[in-house]
């Protein structure tokens, strides 16, 4: 593949795996992060050491102005954008809805929903034929939670991912004639730091045996699905949510 792939939240977890695989498939990669500069620089450095092109760029993608700055940096320093993976996301500390602080719920909605919207809008302004672009692909990272609802854990997170699914369907139809395919990947349960960050450090050990497939996914297994959706091999696939959830 050619052009630049922007992966939001690529300092670790699924985003880092997508960035690495994207570089291996020939993209110049923009490794976005919010706070973990050292980790993001390590991902970008690893890609460059393997002969690829990568640039780590700090931006809180929940903030519209920071997204604009992120894309301006990309315009200036990397080849034209051809792919976006809206990966940055969080769930917030586990709770029942009636006990959850408004701040947690707002933060999750701002990042998972508005962050994806700001980035998709900026990407479409660059990739759409009507704006002089030459097309591209967007993959939004949803979650199996969108259809499971996450009762007793983080219902607001599940709702945010339901919004990501709707965004995927609408944007795909709005931009199909613009040369942009837009899809989502809905992982089920992945071995990353998000579970400990949500206050459940033992979630992986607890839930893995309940998965039909008997284990959590590794981030690289999610990255394969994302890279397929970005690639020309998925040329007729748009507006779909691909569940990569071990049967759940
Ligand atoms: P993770 O390991 O917690 O990594 C989150 C990444 O997002 C980090 O690189 C973090 O970077 C970045 N980030 C956080 N806030 C940001 C912001 N405001 N702006 C830019 N980047 C930000 O998470 P993960 O498990 O890989 O999850 C990635 C995506 O997959 C999320 O959308 C998540 O909802 C989804 N997902 C995960 C699972 C799972 O089981 N892990 C299942 C279904 C869906 P900094 O440290 O620099 O903030």
Short mmCIF file of C-alpha atoms and ligand atoms in Angstrom, two decimals:
data_model
loop_
_atom_site.label_atom_id
_atom_site.label_comp_id
_atom_site.label_asym_id
_atom_site.label_seq_id
_atom_site.Cartn_x
_atom_site.Cartn_y
_atom_site.Cartn_z
CA UNK A 1 0.00 0.00 0.00
CA UNK A 2 1.11 3.55 -0.49
CA UNK A 3 0.42 6.83 1.22
CA UNK A 4 0.09 7.55 4.89
CA UNK A 5 -1.87 5.55 7.44
CA UNK A 6 -2.88 7.50 10.54
CA UNK A 7 -3.48 5.29 13.56
CA UNK A 8 -4.89 7.09 16.58
CA UNK A 9 -3.82 5.80 19.98
CA UNK A 10 -0.93 3.81 18.53
CA UNK A 11 1.50 3.92 21.45
CA UNK A 12 0.40 0.47 22.70
CA UNK A 13 -2.26 -2.21 22.46
CA UNK A 14 -4.27 -2.68 19.28
CA UNK A 15 -3.14 0.66 17.81
CA UNK A 16 0.55 -0.21 18.08
CA UNK A 17 -0.09 -3.61 16.42
CA UNK A 18 -1.99 -1.88 13.57
CA UNK A 19 0.83 0.67 13.14
CA UNK A 20 3.48 -2.08 12.94
CA UNK A 21 1.48 -4.22 10.49
CA UNK A 22 0.55 -1.16 8.43
CA UNK A 23 4.22 -0.27 8.05
CA UNK A 24 5.04 -3.86 7.08
CA UNK A 25 2.37 -3.60 4.35
CA UNK A 26 4.01 -0.47 2.93
CA UNK A 27 2.25 2.51 4.51
CA UNK A 28 4.07 5.49 5.96
CA UNK A 29 2.57 5.49 9.45
CA UNK A 30 1.57 8.36 11.70
CA UNK A 31 1.73 6.98 15.25
CA UNK A 32 -0.64 9.19 17.26
CA UNK A 33 -0.66 9.23 21.05
CA UNK A 34 -1.96 11.47 23.83
CA UNK A 35 0.38 11.01 26.80
CA UNK A 36 2.77 8.08 26.26
CA UNK A 37 5.50 9.83 24.27
CA UNK A 38 8.18 7.28 25.06
CA UNK A 39 6.05 4.31 24.02
CA UNK A 40 4.90 6.04 20.81
CA UNK A 41 8.46 7.01 19.89
CA UNK A 42 9.49 3.38 20.48
CA UNK A 43 6.80 2.12 18.05
CA UNK A 44 7.83 4.69 15.42
CA UNK A 45 11.54 3.94 16.00
CA UNK A 46 10.96 0.20 15.58
CA UNK A 47 9.21 0.83 12.25
CA UNK A 48 12.04 3.04 11.00
CA UNK A 49 14.64 0.47 12.08
CA UNK A 50 12.81 -2.09 9.93
CA UNK A 51 13.14 0.23 6.92
CA UNK A 52 9.69 1.84 7.13
CA UNK A 53 8.52 5.42 7.50
CA UNK A 54 6.91 6.49 10.76
CA UNK A 55 6.30 9.66 12.71
CA UNK A 56 4.98 9.84 16.28
CA UNK A 57 2.63 12.82 16.76
CA UNK A 58 1.09 13.87 20.07
CA UNK A 59 -2.57 14.97 19.96
CA UNK A 60 -5.57 14.39 22.19
CA UNK A 61 -8.02 13.34 19.48
CA UNK A 62 -10.99 14.09 21.72
CA UNK A 63 -10.19 17.78 21.07
CA UNK A 64 -11.22 19.17 17.69
CA UNK A 65 -8.39 21.73 17.58
CA UNK A 66 -5.77 19.08 18.40
CA UNK A 67 -7.12 16.87 15.60
CA UNK A 68 -6.74 19.77 13.18
CA UNK A 69 -3.14 20.25 14.35
CA UNK A 70 -2.47 16.51 14.00
CA UNK A 71 -3.68 16.49 10.39
CA UNK A 72 -1.73 19.68 9.58
CA UNK A 73 1.46 17.98 10.85
CA UNK A 74 0.68 14.95 8.75
CA UNK A 75 0.08 17.13 5.64
CA UNK A 76 3.43 18.83 6.14
CA UNK A 77 5.64 15.89 7.05
CA UNK A 78 4.25 12.69 5.48
CA UNK A 79 2.97 11.43 2.09
CA UNK A 80 -0.75 12.07 1.30
CA UNK A 81 -3.20 10.37 3.63
CA UNK A 82 -4.70 7.13 2.28
CA UNK A 83 -5.92 5.46 5.46
CA UNK A 84 -7.23 6.27 8.93
CA UNK A 85 -7.76 3.90 11.84
CA UNK A 86 -9.87 5.46 14.58
CA UNK A 87 -8.48 3.32 17.37
CA UNK A 88 -7.94 5.64 20.38
CA UNK A 89 -10.56 4.75 22.95
CA UNK A 90 -11.21 4.10 26.61
CA UNK A 91 -13.92 2.57 28.77
CA UNK A 92 -13.54 4.37 32.10
CA UNK A 93 -13.63 2.78 35.54
CA UNK A 94 -16.11 -0.05 35.81
CA UNK A 95 -19.39 0.92 37.52
CA UNK A 96 -23.16 0.77 37.30
CA UNK A 97 -24.47 3.74 35.33
CA UNK A 98 -26.24 5.32 38.29
CA UNK A 99 -22.96 5.37 40.23
CA UNK A 100 -20.68 6.52 37.41
CA UNK A 101 -19.29 10.07 37.54
CA UNK A 102 -20.38 12.40 34.73
CA UNK A 103 -16.71 13.15 34.06
CA UNK A 104 -16.02 9.50 33.18
CA UNK A 105 -19.01 9.25 30.86
CA UNK A 106 -18.17 12.56 29.13
CA UNK A 107 -14.53 11.56 28.65
CA UNK A 108 -15.51 8.24 27.05
CA UNK A 109 -18.05 9.88 24.74
CA UNK A 110 -15.66 12.70 23.83
CA UNK A 111 -12.88 10.31 22.86
CA UNK A 112 -14.71 7.30 21.43
CA UNK A 113 -17.46 9.15 19.57
CA UNK A 114 -16.40 12.75 18.96
CA UNK A 115 -12.73 11.81 18.52
CA UNK A 116 -13.69 9.37 15.77
CA UNK A 117 -15.93 12.00 14.18
CA UNK A 118 -13.28 14.76 14.21
CA UNK A 119 -10.68 12.44 12.68
CA UNK A 120 -13.06 10.99 10.07
CA UNK A 121 -14.11 14.50 9.03
CA UNK A 122 -10.51 15.67 8.64
CA UNK A 123 -9.60 12.50 6.71
CA UNK A 124 -12.58 12.80 4.34
CA UNK A 125 -11.67 16.43 3.63
CA UNK A 126 -8.33 15.11 2.35
CA UNK A 127 -9.28 11.80 0.70
CA UNK A 128 -12.68 12.49 -0.95
CA UNK A 129 -12.70 13.02 -4.72
CA UNK A 130 -14.96 16.05 -4.28
CA UNK A 131 -12.14 17.66 -2.30
CA UNK A 132 -9.48 16.76 -4.88
CA UNK A 133 -8.35 13.62 -3.04
CA UNK A 134 -7.77 10.21 -4.55
CA UNK A 135 -9.83 8.09 -2.16
CA UNK A 136 -8.80 5.88 0.72
CA UNK A 137 -10.17 3.80 3.57
CA UNK A 138 -11.19 4.32 7.18
CA UNK A 139 -11.50 1.63 9.83
CA UNK A 140 -13.21 2.51 13.10
CA UNK A 141 -12.43 0.33 16.10
CA UNK A 142 -15.79 -0.55 17.60
CA UNK A 143 -16.33 -3.31 20.16
CA UNK A 144 -18.41 -6.39 20.71
CA UNK A 145 -19.77 -4.30 23.61
CA UNK A 146 -21.89 -2.38 21.07
CA UNK A 147 -24.26 -5.34 20.85
CA UNK A 148 -23.62 -6.90 24.28
CA UNK A 149 -24.28 -3.68 26.23
CA UNK A 150 -21.64 -4.27 28.98
CA UNK A 151 -24.14 -4.40 31.89
CA UNK A 152 -22.50 -3.88 35.29
CA UNK A 153 -19.22 -2.85 33.65
CA UNK A 154 -19.57 0.25 31.46
CA UNK A 155 -22.86 0.65 29.66
CA UNK A 156 -21.80 4.14 28.49
CA UNK A 157 -18.80 2.57 26.72
CA UNK A 158 -21.05 0.07 24.93
CA UNK A 159 -23.29 2.99 23.90
CA UNK A 160 -20.27 4.89 22.56
CA UNK A 161 -19.36 1.91 20.39
CA UNK A 162 -22.96 1.65 19.17
CA UNK A 163 -22.51 5.22 17.98
CA UNK A 164 -19.27 4.21 16.24
CA UNK A 165 -21.20 1.51 14.35
CA UNK A 166 -23.84 4.03 13.21
CA UNK A 167 -21.12 6.46 12.17
CA UNK A 168 -19.52 3.68 10.11
CA UNK A 169 -22.74 2.86 8.23
CA UNK A 170 -23.70 6.47 7.53
CA UNK A 171 -20.25 7.68 6.51
CA UNK A 172 -19.74 4.64 4.28
CA UNK A 173 -22.92 5.42 2.33
CA UNK A 174 -22.17 9.15 2.24
CA UNK A 175 -18.68 8.58 0.82
CA UNK A 176 -18.96 5.45 -1.33
CA UNK A 177 -18.93 7.55 -4.50
CA UNK A 178 -15.99 9.56 -3.16
CA UNK A 179 -13.62 6.59 -3.36
CA UNK A 180 -13.54 6.12 0.40
CA UNK A 181 -14.52 2.81 2.01
CA UNK A 182 -15.44 3.00 5.69
CA UNK A 183 -15.74 -0.08 7.90
CA UNK A 184 -15.42 -1.05 11.53
CA UNK A 185 -13.75 -3.87 13.40
CA UNK A 186 -15.46 -4.99 16.61
CA UNK A 187 -12.97 -6.84 18.80
CA UNK A 188 -14.35 -8.94 21.63
CA UNK A 189 -11.70 -9.33 24.25
CA UNK A 190 -8.07 -8.42 23.61
CA UNK A 191 -4.93 -8.76 25.70
CA UNK A 192 -4.12 -5.06 26.26
CA UNK A 193 -3.84 -2.65 29.16
CA UNK A 194 -7.40 -1.33 28.76
CA UNK A 195 -8.81 -3.82 31.30
CA UNK A 196 -6.42 -2.83 34.10
CA UNK A 197 -7.03 0.83 33.21
CA UNK A 198 -10.76 0.18 33.78
CA UNK A 199 -10.03 -1.09 37.28
CA UNK A 200 -10.15 -4.81 36.42
CA UNK A 201 -6.54 -6.07 36.36
CA UNK A 202 -7.75 -9.70 36.56
CA UNK A 203 -10.40 -9.36 33.82
CA UNK A 204 -8.31 -11.28 31.28
CA UNK A 205 -7.94 -14.37 33.52
CA UNK A 206 -11.60 -14.19 34.56
CA UNK A 207 -13.19 -13.76 31.13
CA UNK A 208 -10.86 -15.76 28.88
CA UNK A 209 -12.35 -19.15 29.86
CA UNK A 210 -15.88 -17.87 29.15
CA UNK A 211 -15.03 -16.96 25.57
CA UNK A 212 -16.26 -19.57 23.04
CA UNK A 213 -12.72 -19.67 21.63
CA UNK A 214 -11.32 -20.07 25.17
CA UNK A 215 -8.90 -17.15 25.27
CA UNK A 216 -8.38 -13.45 24.69
CA UNK A 217 -7.14 -12.21 21.30
CA UNK A 218 -3.66 -10.83 20.85
CA UNK A 219 -3.60 -7.28 19.37
CA UNK A 220 -1.92 -8.65 16.22
CA UNK A 221 -5.01 -10.77 15.47
CA UNK A 222 -7.15 -7.62 15.43
CA UNK A 223 -4.57 -5.78 13.30
CA UNK A 224 -4.86 -8.45 10.57
CA UNK A 225 -8.60 -7.74 10.19
CA UNK A 226 -7.99 -3.97 10.15
CA UNK A 227 -5.30 -4.22 7.47
CA UNK A 228 -7.53 -6.43 5.35
CA UNK A 229 -10.34 -3.86 5.47
CA UNK A 230 -7.87 -1.11 4.55
CA UNK A 231 -6.50 -3.08 1.61
CA UNK A 232 -7.68 -3.41 -1.98
CA UNK A 233 -8.56 -7.02 -1.17
CA UNK A 234 -11.62 -5.52 0.55
CA UNK A 235 -12.49 -3.34 -2.48
CA UNK A 236 -16.24 -4.12 -2.38
CA UNK A 237 -16.55 -4.01 1.41
CA UNK A 238 -17.91 -0.80 2.89
CA UNK A 239 -20.30 0.05 5.72
CA UNK A 240 -19.73 -3.22 7.52
CA UNK A 241 -18.85 -4.03 11.11
CA UNK A 242 -16.52 -7.02 11.16
CA UNK A 243 -16.77 -8.82 14.48
CA UNK A 244 -13.43 -10.28 15.57
CA UNK A 245 -14.58 -11.60 18.91
CA UNK A 246 -13.70 -15.27 19.26
CA UNK A 247 -17.31 -16.34 18.78
CA UNK A 248 -18.85 -14.02 21.38
P1 LIG B 1 -5.08 0.59 25.29
O1 LIG B 1 -4.11 -0.54 25.34
O2 LIG B 1 -5.60 1.16 26.56
O3 LIG B 1 -4.46 1.75 24.39
C1 LIG B 1 -5.16 2.93 24.19
C2 LIG B 1 -4.39 3.83 23.25
O4 LIG B 1 -5.16 5.02 23.05
C3 LIG B 1 -3.06 4.25 23.82
O5 LIG B 1 -2.12 4.30 22.76
C4 LIG B 1 -3.33 5.67 24.34
O6 LIG B 1 -2.18 6.48 24.27
C5 LIG B 1 -4.34 6.15 23.31
N1 LIG B 1 -5.16 7.25 23.78
C6 LIG B 1 -5.90 7.34 24.93
N2 LIG B 1 -6.53 8.52 24.98
C7 LIG B 1 -6.19 9.19 23.84
C8 LIG B 1 -6.53 10.46 23.32
N3 LIG B 1 -7.36 11.29 23.97
N4 LIG B 1 -6.00 10.84 22.12
C9 LIG B 1 -5.16 10.02 21.46
N5 LIG B 1 -4.81 8.79 21.90
C10 LIG B 1 -5.32 8.39 23.09
O7 LIG B 1 -6.39 0.18 24.47
P2 LIG B 1 -6.71 -1.04 23.48
O8 LIG B 1 -7.24 -2.16 24.29
O9 LIG B 1 -5.58 -1.26 22.54
O10 LIG B 1 -7.95 -0.42 22.72
C11 LIG B 1 -7.87 0.17 21.44
C12 LIG B 1 -9.28 0.29 20.87
O11 LIG B 1 -9.87 -1.02 20.82
C13 LIG B 1 -10.21 1.14 21.73
O12 LIG B 1 -11.04 1.90 20.90
C14 LIG B 1 -11.02 0.09 22.49
O13 LIG B 1 -12.27 0.58 22.88
C15 LIG B 1 -11.13 -1.01 21.46
N6 LIG B 1 -11.43 -2.33 22.00
C16 LIG B 1 -10.56 -2.95 22.85
C17 LIG B 1 -10.89 -4.20 23.35
C18 LIG B 1 -9.98 -4.94 24.30
O14 LIG B 1 -10.41 -5.98 24.83
N7 LIG B 1 -8.76 -4.48 24.52
C19 LIG B 1 -12.09 -4.81 22.96
C20 LIG B 1 -12.94 -4.16 22.11
C21 LIG B 1 -12.60 -2.91 21.61
P3 LIG B 1 -1.65 7.38 25.51
O15 LIG B 1 -1.15 6.41 26.56
O16 LIG B 1 -0.61 8.21 24.93
O17 LIG B 1 -2.86 8.13 26.04
#
